[in-house]
Coordinates of C-alpha atoms in Angstrom, one line a residue:
M349 CA -98.0 -115.3 -63.5
I350 CA -96.6 -112.7 -65.9
E351 CA -98.2 -109.8 -64.2
R352 CA -96.8 -110.9 -60.8
Y353 CA -93.2 -110.9 -61.8
F354 CA -92.9 -108.5 -64.8
S355 CA -94.0 -105.0 -65.7
I356 CA -94.8 -103.7 -69.2
K357 CA -93.7 -100.4 -70.6
E358 CA -94.8 -99.2 -74.0
N359 CA -92.7 -96.8 -76.0
D360 CA -94.4 -93.4 -76.2
S361 CA -92.0 -91.8 -78.6
Q362 CA -92.1 -91.7 -82.4
T363 CA -88.5 -92.8 -82.7
Y364 CA -89.3 -96.0 -84.6
D365 CA -91.6 -97.0 -87.4
F366 CA -92.9 -99.9 -85.3
Q367 CA -94.5 -100.1 -81.8
F368 CA -91.9 -101.0 -79.1
I369 CA -92.8 -102.8 -75.9
R370 CA -90.3 -103.4 -73.0
I371 CA -91.0 -106.0 -70.4
T372 CA -88.8 -106.1 -67.3
E373 CA -88.7 -108.0 -64.0
D374 CA -90.5 -106.4 -61.1
C375 CA -89.7 -108.8 -58.3
D376 CA -87.3 -111.7 -57.6
K377 CA -87.9 -115.1 -59.1
D378 CA -89.0 -117.9 -56.7
D379 CA -90.1 -121.5 -56.7
T380 CA -93.6 -120.5 -57.7
L381 CA -92.4 -119.0 -60.9
I382 CA -90.2 -122.0 -61.6
N383 CA -93.2 -124.4 -61.1
E384 CA -95.5 -122.3 -63.2
L385 CA -93.0 -122.2 -66.0
Q386 CA -92.5 -126.0 -65.8
K387 CA -96.3 -126.5 -66.0
S388 CA -96.5 -124.3 -69.0
I389 CA -93.7 -126.1 -70.8
I390 CA -95.2 -129.5 -70.1
R391 CA -98.6 -128.3 -71.3
E392 CA -97.1 -127.0 -74.5
Y393 CA -95.4 -130.3 -75.2
R394 CA -98.4 -132.6 -74.2
E395 CA -102.1 -132.2 -73.5
P396 CA -102.7 -132.7 -69.8
S397 CA -105.5 -135.1 -70.5
Y398 CA -103.1 -137.2 -72.5
L399 CA -100.6 -137.3 -69.6
Q400 CA -103.4 -138.4 -67.3
R401 CA -104.1 -141.4 -69.5
K402 CA -100.4 -142.3 -69.1
R403 CA -101.1 -143.1 -65.5
R404 CA -102.9 -146.3 -66.7
N405 CA -99.5 -147.8 -67.3
L406 CA -96.9 -145.7 -65.5
D407 CA -96.0 -145.1 -61.8
R408 CA -94.1 -142.1 -60.6
A409 CA -90.8 -143.5 -61.9
G410 CA -92.4 -144.4 -65.2
L411 CA -93.8 -140.9 -65.6
E412 CA -90.4 -139.4 -65.0
D413 CA -88.8 -141.7 -67.5
Y414 CA -91.5 -140.8 -70.1
I415 CA -91.0 -137.0 -69.6
R416 CA -87.2 -137.4 -69.8
K417 CA -87.1 -139.6 -72.8
K418 CA -90.1 -138.6 -74.8
V419 CA -91.1 -135.1 -73.9
I420 CA -88.3 -132.6 -73.1
P421 CA -85.3 -131.9 -75.3
D422 CA -82.0 -133.6 -74.3
E423 CA -79.0 -131.5 -73.1
I424 CA -76.3 -133.6 -74.7
T425 CA -75.2 -131.5 -77.7
N426 CA -75.2 -127.8 -78.5
F427 CA -78.2 -128.4 -80.8
D428 CA -80.1 -129.8 -77.9
L429 CA -79.4 -126.8 -75.8
A430 CA -80.4 -124.5 -78.7
T431 CA -83.7 -126.3 -78.9
R432 CA -84.2 -125.8 -75.1
Y433 CA -83.5 -122.1 -75.5
G434 CA -85.8 -121.7 -78.5
D435 CA -88.7 -123.7 -77.0
F436 CA -88.4 -121.9 -73.7
G437 CA -88.5 -118.5 -75.5
E438 CA -91.6 -119.5 -77.6
I439 CA -93.4 -120.7 -74.5
F440 CA -92.5 -117.6 -72.5
A441 CA -93.6 -115.4 -75.4
S442 CA -96.9 -117.2 -75.6
L443 CA -97.6 -116.5 -71.9
V444 CA -96.9 -112.8 -72.5
I445 CA -99.2 -112.7 -75.6
Q446 CA -102.0 -114.4 -73.7
F447 CA -101.7 -112.0 -70.8
V448 CA -100.8 -108.7 -72.5
D449 CA -103.1 -109.0 -75.6
N450 CA -105.6 -111.5 -74.2
K451 CA -105.3 -113.6 -77.4
K452 CA -105.3 -117.3 -78.0
T453 CA -102.1 -118.8 -79.2
F454 CA -101.9 -121.9 -81.3
N455 CA -99.7 -124.6 -79.8
K456 CA -97.5 -126.4 -82.3
L457 CA -94.7 -127.8 -80.0
Q458 CA -96.7 -130.8 -78.9
W459 CA -96.8 -132.0 -82.5
K460 CA -93.0 -132.5 -82.8
F461 CA -91.9 -135.8 -84.2
N462 CA -88.4 -135.3 -82.8
K463 CA -88.3 -133.7 -79.4
D464 CA -84.7 -132.7 -79.8
K465 CA -85.3 -130.5 -82.9
S466 CA -86.9 -127.1 -83.3
V467 CA -90.1 -126.8 -85.3
F468 CA -89.5 -124.9 -88.5
G469 CA -91.8 -122.1 -89.8
T470 CA -93.8 -119.4 -88.0
D471 CA -92.9 -119.5 -84.2
I472 CA -96.3 -118.5 -82.9
V473 CA -99.6 -117.4 -84.3
S474 CA -102.4 -115.8 -82.3
F475 CA -106.1 -114.9 -82.7
D476 CA -108.5 -112.6 -81.0
S477 CA -111.1 -115.4 -81.6
L478 CA -111.0 -118.8 -83.1
E479 CA -114.6 -118.8 -84.1
E480 CA -114.7 -115.4 -85.8
P481 CA -111.2 -113.9 -85.9
S482 CA -110.8 -110.3 -87.0
E483 CA -107.0 -110.3 -86.7
I484 CA -104.2 -112.8 -87.0
C485 CA -100.8 -112.0 -85.6
Y486 CA -97.6 -113.8 -86.6
Y487 CA -94.5 -113.9 -84.3
E488 CA -90.8 -114.6 -84.6
V489 CA -89.1 -115.3 -81.2
K490 CA -85.4 -115.1 -80.6
T491 CA -83.9 -116.0 -77.2
R492 CA -80.3 -115.0 -76.4
E493 CA -78.3 -114.7 -73.3
N494 CA -76.6 -111.7 -75.0
C495 CA -78.5 -110.1 -77.8
L496 CA -75.9 -107.3 -78.4
N497 CA -73.5 -109.5 -80.4
K498 CA -74.1 -109.4 -84.2
E499 CA -74.6 -112.9 -85.7
E500 CA -73.2 -114.3 -88.9
V501 CA -75.8 -114.5 -91.7
S502 CA -73.6 -115.2 -94.7
R503 CA -70.1 -116.1 -95.7
K504 CA -68.7 -115.9 -99.2
K505 CA -65.3 -115.9 -101.0
I506 CA -64.3 -112.9 -103.1
G507 CA -60.9 -113.6 -104.6
D508 CA -58.6 -114.5 -101.7
D509 CA -60.8 -112.8 -99.2
E510 CA -63.6 -114.3 -97.2
I511 CA -66.4 -111.9 -96.5
I512 CA -68.5 -112.5 -93.4
E513 CA -71.8 -110.6 -93.1
K514 CA -73.2 -110.1 -89.7
E515 CA -76.4 -108.5 -88.5
Y516 CA -78.2 -107.8 -85.2
I517 CA -80.7 -110.4 -84.0
S518 CA -83.5 -107.8 -84.4
V519 CA -82.9 -107.6 -88.2
I520 CA -82.4 -111.4 -88.4
A521 CA -85.7 -112.0 -86.6
Y522 CA -87.6 -109.6 -88.8
K523 CA -86.2 -111.0 -92.0
S524 CA -87.2 -114.5 -91.0
L525 CA -90.7 -113.3 -90.2
E526 CA -90.8 -111.4 -93.5
K527 CA -89.7 -114.5 -95.5
D528 CA -92.5 -116.6 -94.0
M529 CA -95.1 -114.0 -94.5
L530 CA -94.2 -113.2 -98.1
S531 CA -94.4 -116.9 -98.9
D532 CA -97.7 -118.0 -100.6
K533 CA -97.8 -121.2 -98.7
E534 CA -99.5 -120.0 -95.5
S535 CA -98.2 -123.3 -94.0
I536 CA -99.3 -122.7 -90.4
L537 CA -102.9 -121.9 -91.4
D538 CA -103.1 -124.9 -93.7
Y539 CA -101.7 -127.1 -90.8
M540 CA -104.3 -125.6 -88.5
S541 CA -107.1 -126.5 -90.9
R542 CA -105.9 -130.1 -91.1
F543 CA -105.5 -130.2 -87.3
Y544 CA -109.0 -129.1 -86.5
H545 CA -110.4 -131.4 -89.2
A546 CA -108.6 -134.3 -87.5
T547 CA -110.1 -133.3 -84.1
G548 CA -113.6 -133.2 -85.6
D549 CA -114.1 -129.4 -85.4
E550 CA -115.1 -128.9 -89.0
D551 CA -116.3 -125.3 -88.6
I552 CA -112.9 -124.0 -87.4
S553 CA -111.2 -126.3 -90.0
D554 CA -113.2 -124.7 -92.8
L555 CA -112.5 -121.2 -91.4
F556 CA -108.7 -121.7 -91.8
S557 CA -109.1 -123.5 -95.1
D558 CA -111.0 -120.4 -96.3
L559 CA -108.2 -118.2 -95.2
V560 CA -105.7 -120.3 -97.0
D561 CA -107.8 -120.4 -100.2
G562 CA -108.4 -116.6 -100.1
V563 CA -112.1 -117.0 -99.7
K564 CA -112.0 -115.2 -96.4
S565 CA -109.6 -112.5 -95.2
V566 CA -108.7 -110.9 -91.9
N567 CA -106.4 -108.2 -90.7
K568 CA -102.8 -109.3 -90.2
S569 CA -100.1 -108.0 -87.8
Y570 CA -96.6 -109.0 -87.0
E571 CA -94.4 -109.1 -83.9
V572 CA -90.8 -109.8 -83.1
F573 CA -89.9 -111.0 -79.6
I574 CA -86.4 -110.7 -78.3
I575 CA -85.9 -112.4 -74.9
T576 CA -82.5 -111.7 -73.3
D577 CA -80.6 -111.2 -70.1
S578 CA -81.2 -108.0 -68.1
K579 CA -77.5 -107.0 -68.4
N580 CA -78.5 -105.6 -71.8
L581 CA -81.0 -103.2 -70.1
S582 CA -78.8 -100.3 -70.9
K583 CA -78.9 -97.9 -73.8
D584 CA -76.9 -100.4 -75.8
Y585 CA -79.9 -102.5 -76.7
K586 CA -81.3 -99.5 -78.7
S587 CA -78.7 -100.2 -81.4
L588 CA -80.8 -103.3 -82.3
L589 CA -83.9 -101.1 -82.6
T590 CA -82.1 -98.5 -84.7
A591 CA -80.8 -101.2 -87.0
L592 CA -84.3 -102.6 -87.5
N593 CA -85.7 -99.1 -87.9
S594 CA -83.3 -98.5 -90.8
Y595 CA -84.1 -101.8 -92.5
P596 CA -86.7 -101.4 -95.3
K597 CA -89.8 -103.3 -94.2
T598 CA -92.5 -104.8 -96.3
I599 CA -94.9 -106.2 -93.7
N600 CA -96.8 -104.1 -91.2
P601 CA -98.0 -103.1 -88.7
L602 CA -95.0 -104.4 -86.7
K603 CA -94.4 -104.6 -83.0
V604 CA -91.1 -105.3 -81.3
T605 CA -91.2 -106.7 -77.7
F606 CA -88.0 -106.9 -75.6
I607 CA -88.2 -109.2 -72.5
F608 CA -85.4 -108.6 -70.1
I609 CA -84.9 -111.4 -67.6
D610 CA -82.4 -111.2 -64.7
S611 CA -79.9 -114.1 -65.2
I612 CA -81.9 -115.8 -67.9
K613 CA -79.5 -118.7 -68.1
Q614 CA -80.0 -119.4 -64.4
L615 CA -83.8 -119.3 -64.8
M616 CA -83.7 -121.7 -67.6
T617 CA -81.3 -124.0 -65.9
E618 CA -83.4 -124.1 -62.7
T619 CA -86.5 -124.7 -64.8
W620 CA -85.1 -127.6 -66.9
N621 CA -83.1 -129.2 -64.0
T622 CA -86.2 -130.2 -62.0
I623 CA -88.9 -130.4 -64.7
V624 CA -88.8 -134.2 -64.9
E625 CA -89.4 -134.8 -61.1
H626 CA -91.9 -131.9 -60.8
G627 CA -93.7 -132.9 -64.0
A628 CA -94.4 -136.4 -62.7
V629 CA -95.8 -134.8 -59.5
F630 CA -98.0 -132.4 -61.5
I631 CA -99.4 -135.3 -63.5
E632 CA -100.1 -137.4 -60.4
E633 CA -101.8 -134.4 -58.7
N634 CA -103.7 -133.5 -61.8
S635 CA -102.4 -129.9 -61.4
L636 CA -101.3 -129.1 -64.9

């Protein structure tokens, strides 16, 4: 799907101290893209085999009701909409990782307890192999309609003055990734060890347990994804790269991937607007 609609351009210059990838649209979006995105979203939230089991009790209307009430985030508050933005971005980035790098990504969205909230911690983690990984890559994903506006990161009072500190989203994303990676918790790998133990795959569970305990080690790499509207496909977006390049970095190697989508808000609106009805059909047709 990614290769049909998007092209990938790798930065050849030595301008930055990180690898830079730019992904742009090649052709117009259509119903096929919308349907494939909807399928990917539903698969991230629920195992297809689990949804097939739902057909024991639910007809078409029941499946729609389940998807609406139990699976996808609401769109009532700004927090709900932020969750939709964030989840959409993580799912889209996972598709790019699977296609561009041919890596397996670990799905954590389906283990939400509250569908209307974002999952904290590392956004995505990928492996070249689950059985014998030689490299683990950690990702931070930021999805914005306009990524050029600096965002507030702190606010403090100095005398009568209020000082508001703002930074580009590229730096914010990197600092978030850095904070997770410099923590000694390795929470995502510990979770994966428990997850595979619960599913009965003790070999893979032991592998991730050994990584957490320091008994085994693999190479690590890091990547920031910024998904934004194509109106930023001007030289202006380079200010985000320059700001990140100037920031002192403690984790490497680092890659930064920009994904420019024409009318990203429209794409997400169309995807979410019909996902309930289409999702029920996908389940009935066993086409997820």
